[in-house]
Amino acid sequence: DGGITQSPKYLFRKEGQNVTLSCEQNLNHDAMYWYRQDPGQGLRLIYYSQIVNDFQKGDIAEGYSVSREKKESFPLTVTSAQKNPTAFYLCASSTTGRGYQPQHFGDGTRLSIL
Amino acid sequence: GESVGLHLPTLSVQEGDNSIINCAYSNSASDYFIWYKQESGKGPQFIIDIRSNMDKRQGQRVTVLLNKTVKHLSLQIAATQPGDSAVYFCAETHHNYGQNFVFGPGTRLSVLP
């Protein structure tokens, strides 16, 4: 089945530690996205990538980094500079081009602080 | 579905009744809208979308209504079932904005037996 796989489902971070969240898709989508979801708020865009080897900052990129070395993979690193990393992180993908393209989501990674 | 801080607005309906979930969107230039369903601990699932050249679109047991005059979107679920219990949120964008959607905070739908 085609879809988006995020791992791990739960992740714990220690003080001063960087952690990496995995996102893989087999939908052959060009675009991929990372969102942060906090209780009572809409999804906020962290980073997005429209094509391999290129990515753009979203609204809340500080304290995060990404790479896009392969079309199917878009890992997110939460660095120690992110002082409030506890949240539910969602990865999405979509086709690109003019017009109307819905985003499809993975099942998320919940990050907590130890 | 207005944001109320940490607590989402909740809609409770009896099983078998119809549900109406509302969303006030922010940008009058937005021309594409999506409704997502998110179950606890899972990612959002696409339900239905609508373009601004339409004011109504129907899917299986769901209908989306768009009122551009007052920037309002609603999702109607017919014959609500226990499996419909989830958080529902809307997303808006303009086709020239690439894939940059603005997402609402959502409404929690609780289906009572």
CSV table of C-alpha atoms in Angstrom, one decimal:
chain,number,residue,atom,x,y,z
A,1,ASP,CA,0.0,0.0,0.0
A,2,GLY,CA,1.2,3.5,-0.8
A,3,GLY,CA,1.6,5.8,2.1
A,4,ILE,CA,3.7,7.8,4.5
A,5,THR,CA,5.6,6.1,7.3
A,6,GLN,CA,6.9,8.1,10.3
A,7,SER,CA,9.1,6.6,12.9
A,8,PRO,CA,9.5,6.2,15.8
A,9,LYS,CA,5.9,6.6,17.1
A,10,TYR,CA,7.3,7.9,20.5
A,11,LEU,CA,10.6,9.6,21.1
A,12,PHE,CA,12.2,11.0,24.2
A,13,ARG,CA,14.9,13.6,24.3
A,14,LYS,CA,17.4,14.4,27.0
A,15,GLU,CA,18.7,17.8,27.8
A,16,GLY,CA,21.2,19.0,25.1
A,17,GLN,CA,20.5,16.1,22.8
A,18,ASN,CA,19.6,16.3,19.1
A,19,VAL,CA,17.0,13.7,17.9
A,20,THR,CA,16.0,12.8,14.4
A,21,LEU,CA,12.5,11.9,13.2
A,22,SER,CA,12.1,9.8,10.1
A,23,CYS,CA,9.6,10.3,7.3
A,24,GLU,CA,9.4,8.0,4.3
A,25,GLN,CA,6.8,8.0,1.5
A,26,ASN,CA,6.2,5.7,-1.4
A,27,LEU,CA,3.6,7.8,-3.1
A,28,ASN,CA,6.1,9.2,-5.6
A,29,HIS,CA,5.3,12.7,-4.4
A,30,ASP,CA,7.7,15.5,-5.1
A,31,ALA,CA,6.8,17.7,-2.1
A,32,MET,CA,7.2,16.8,1.6
A,33,TYR,CA,6.4,18.8,4.7
A,34,TRP,CA,7.0,18.8,8.5
A,35,TYR,CA,4.4,20.2,10.9
A,36,ARG,CA,4.2,20.6,14.6
A,37,GLN,CA,0.9,20.1,16.4
A,38,ASP,CA,0.3,21.4,19.9
A,39,PRO,CA,-2.9,21.0,21.9
A,40,GLY,CA,-5.7,23.4,20.8
A,41,GLN,CA,-3.7,24.9,17.9
A,42,GLY,CA,-3.7,24.4,14.1
A,43,LEU,CA,-0.8,22.7,12.5
A,44,ARG,CA,2.3,24.9,12.1
A,45,LEU,CA,4.7,24.5,9.2
A,46,ILE,CA,8.4,23.8,10.2
A,47,TYR,CA,10.0,23.0,6.9
A,48,TYR,CA,9.0,21.9,3.4
A,49,SER,CA,10.7,20.6,0.3
A,50,GLN,CA,9.4,20.8,-3.2
A,51,ILE,CA,12.2,18.9,-4.8
A,52,VAL,CA,15.2,16.7,-3.9
A,53,ASN,CA,18.2,18.7,-2.5
A,54,ASP,CA,16.1,21.8,-1.9
A,55,PHE,CA,14.0,22.8,1.1
A,56,GLN,CA,12.5,26.0,2.6
A,57,LYS,CA,11.9,27.2,6.1
A,58,GLY,CA,8.3,27.4,7.3
A,59,ASP,CA,6.8,29.5,10.0
A,60,ILE,CA,8.6,27.9,13.0
A,61,ALA,CA,11.9,26.6,11.6
A,62,GLU,CA,14.2,27.8,14.5
A,63,GLY,CA,15.7,24.9,16.4
A,64,TYR,CA,15.0,22.4,13.6
A,65,SER,CA,16.9,21.1,10.6
A,66,VAL,CA,16.0,18.9,7.6
A,67,SER,CA,17.6,17.2,4.6
A,68,ARG,CA,16.2,16.0,1.3
A,69,GLU,CA,18.8,13.7,-0.3
A,70,LYS,CA,16.2,11.3,-1.7
A,71,LYS,CA,12.7,11.9,-3.1
A,72,GLU,CA,11.1,9.4,-0.7
A,73,SER,CA,12.8,10.6,2.5
A,74,PHE,CA,12.6,13.8,4.5
A,75,PRO,CA,14.1,13.5,8.0
A,76,LEU,CA,13.6,16.2,10.7
A,77,THR,CA,16.2,16.9,13.3
A,78,VAL,CA,15.1,18.6,16.5
A,79,THR,CA,18.2,20.2,17.9
A,80,SER,CA,19.1,21.2,21.4
A,81,ALA,CA,18.4,24.8,20.4
A,82,GLN,CA,14.7,24.0,20.3
A,83,LYS,CA,13.7,24.8,23.9
A,84,ASN,CA,10.2,23.6,23.8
A,85,PRO,CA,10.3,20.5,21.6
A,86,THR,CA,7.4,18.5,23.3
A,87,ALA,CA,4.8,18.2,20.6
A,88,PHE,CA,3.2,15.8,18.0
A,89,TYR,CA,5.2,16.0,14.8
A,90,LEU,CA,3.5,15.3,11.5
A,91,CYS,CA,5.0,14.6,8.1
A,92,ALA,CA,3.0,15.1,4.9
A,93,SER,CA,3.5,14.9,1.2
A,94,SER,CA,1.8,16.0,-2.0
A,95,THR,CA,2.2,16.2,-5.7
A,96,THR,CA,3.3,19.6,-7.1
A,97,GLY,CA,2.4,21.8,-10.0
A,98,ARG,CA,-0.3,24.4,-10.6
A,99,GLY,CA,-3.6,23.8,-9.1
A,100,TYR,CA,-5.1,22.1,-6.1
A,101,GLN,CA,-3.0,19.5,-4.4
A,102,PRO,CA,-4.1,18.0,-1.0
A,103,GLN,CA,-1.5,17.0,1.5
A,104,HIS,CA,-1.5,13.4,2.8
A,105,PHE,CA,-0.2,12.8,6.3
A,106,GLY,CA,1.7,10.1,8.2
A,107,ASP,CA,0.7,9.0,11.7
A,108,GLY,CA,3.0,11.2,13.5
A,109,THR,CA,5.8,11.0,16.1
A,110,ARG,CA,5.2,12.2,19.7
A,111,LEU,CA,8.3,13.8,21.1
A,112,SER,CA,8.7,14.3,24.9
A,113,ILE,CA,11.4,15.6,27.2
A,114,LEU,CA,13.0,13.3,29.7
B,1,GLY,CA,-14.3,25.7,15.2
B,2,GLU,CA,-12.7,28.8,16.9
B,3,SER,CA,-9.7,28.3,19.0
B,4,VAL,CA,-10.2,28.4,22.7
B,5,GLY,CA,-6.7,28.0,23.9
B,6,LEU,CA,-5.7,24.5,24.9
B,7,HIS,CA,-9.2,23.1,24.8
B,8,LEU,CA,-10.9,22.3,21.5
B,9,PRO,CA,-14.6,23.1,21.0
B,10,THR,CA,-16.5,19.9,21.3
B,11,LEU,CA,-19.6,18.8,19.5
B,12,SER,CA,-21.6,15.9,21.0
B,13,VAL,CA,-24.2,14.1,18.9
B,14,GLN,CA,-26.3,11.0,19.2
B,15,GLU,CA,-25.5,8.1,17.0
B,16,GLY,CA,-27.6,8.3,13.9
B,17,ASP,CA,-28.1,12.1,14.0
B,18,ASN,CA,-26.5,14.5,11.6
B,19,SER,CA,-23.5,16.5,12.6
B,20,ILE,CA,-22.5,19.9,11.4
B,21,ILE,CA,-18.9,21.1,12.1
B,22,ASN,CA,-18.0,24.7,11.3
B,23,CYS,CA,-14.9,26.5,10.4
B,24,ALA,CA,-14.3,30.3,10.0
B,25,TYR,CA,-11.4,30.8,7.6
B,26,SER,CA,-9.1,33.7,7.6
B,27,ASN,CA,-8.1,34.7,4.0
B,28,SER,CA,-10.7,36.0,1.6
B,29,ALA,CA,-8.3,35.2,-1.3
B,30,SER,CA,-8.2,31.5,-0.4
B,31,ASP,CA,-9.7,29.3,-3.2
B,32,TYR,CA,-9.1,25.8,-2.0
B,33,PHE,CA,-10.3,24.1,1.2
B,34,ILE,CA,-9.9,20.7,2.7
B,35,TRP,CA,-11.6,19.0,5.7
B,36,TYR,CA,-9.4,16.5,7.6
B,37,LYS,CA,-10.4,13.9,10.2
B,38,GLN,CA,-7.8,13.1,13.0
B,39,GLU,CA,-8.3,10.2,15.3
B,40,SER,CA,-6.5,10.1,18.6
B,41,GLY,CA,-2.7,9.3,18.1
B,42,LYS,CA,-3.0,9.3,14.4
B,43,GLY,CA,-2.3,11.6,11.5
B,44,PRO,CA,-5.0,13.7,9.7
B,45,GLN,CA,-7.0,11.8,7.1
B,46,PHE,CA,-8.3,13.6,4.0
B,47,ILE,CA,-12.1,13.7,3.9
B,48,ILE,CA,-13.2,16.0,1.2
B,49,ASP,CA,-12.1,19.2,-0.6
B,50,ILE,CA,-13.8,22.1,-2.3
B,51,ARG,CA,-12.7,24.8,-4.7
B,52,SER,CA,-14.0,28.4,-4.4
B,53,ASN,CA,-15.9,28.1,-7.6
B,54,MET,CA,-18.3,25.8,-5.9
B,55,ASP,CA,-20.5,26.3,-2.8
B,56,LYS,CA,-21.4,22.7,-2.1
B,57,ARG,CA,-19.8,19.3,-2.7
B,58,GLN,CA,-20.9,15.9,-1.6
B,59,GLY,CA,-19.1,12.8,-0.7
B,60,GLN,CA,-20.0,9.6,0.9
B,61,ARG,CA,-22.1,10.6,4.0
B,62,VAL,CA,-20.3,14.0,4.0
B,63,THR,CA,-21.2,17.4,2.5
B,64,VAL,CA,-19.0,20.5,2.5
B,65,LEU,CA,-20.6,23.9,2.2
B,66,LEU,CA,-18.7,27.0,1.4
B,67,ASN,CA,-19.9,30.6,2.1
B,68,LYS,CA,-17.4,33.0,0.7
B,69,THR,CA,-19.3,36.0,1.7
B,70,VAL,CA,-18.8,35.4,5.4
B,71,LYS,CA,-15.6,33.2,5.0
B,72,HIS,CA,-17.3,30.1,6.4
B,73,LEU,CA,-16.9,26.5,5.7
B,74,SER,CA,-19.0,23.6,7.2
B,75,LEU,CA,-18.8,19.9,7.2
B,76,GLN,CA,-22.0,17.9,7.4
B,77,ILE,CA,-21.9,14.2,8.4
B,78,ALA,CA,-25.1,12.3,7.8
B,79,ALA,CA,-26.2,9.5,10.2
B,80,THR,CA,-23.2,9.9,12.5
B,81,GLN,CA,-21.6,6.7,13.6
B,82,PRO,CA,-19.2,5.9,16.6
B,83,GLY,CA,-16.3,5.6,14.1
B,84,ASP,CA,-16.8,9.3,13.3
B,85,SER,CA,-15.6,10.3,16.7
B,86,ALA,CA,-12.4,12.4,16.1
B,87,VAL,CA,-11.1,15.9,15.7
B,88,TYR,CA,-12.1,17.6,12.5
B,89,PHE,CA,-10.2,20.6,11.1
B,90,CYS,CA,-10.3,22.6,8.0
B,91,ALA,CA,-7.4,23.9,5.8
B,92,GLU,CA,-7.3,26.7,3.4
B,93,THR,CA,-4.9,27.9,0.7
B,94,HIS,CA,-4.7,29.8,-2.6
B,95,HIS,CA,-3.5,27.8,-5.6
B,96,ASN,CA,-0.7,30.4,-6.2
B,97,TYR,CA,0.6,29.9,-2.7
B,98,GLY,CA,2.2,26.6,-3.6
B,99,GLN,CA,1.3,24.1,-0.9
B,100,ASN,CA,1.2,26.5,2.0
B,101,PHE,CA,-2.0,25.7,3.8
B,102,VAL,CA,-3.4,27.4,6.9
B,103,PHE,CA,-4.9,24.9,9.3
B,104,GLY,CA,-7.7,25.5,11.8
B,105,PRO,CA,-7.4,24.2,15.4
B,106,GLY,CA,-10.3,21.8,15.0
B,107,THR,CA,-13.5,20.6,16.6
B,108,ARG,CA,-13.8,17.4,18.6
B,109,LEU,CA,-16.8,15.3,17.6
B,110,SER,CA,-18.1,12.9,20.2
B,111,VAL,CA,-20.7,10.4,19.2
B,112,LEU,CA,-23.0,9.3,22.0
B,113,PRO,CA,-24.5,5.8,22.0
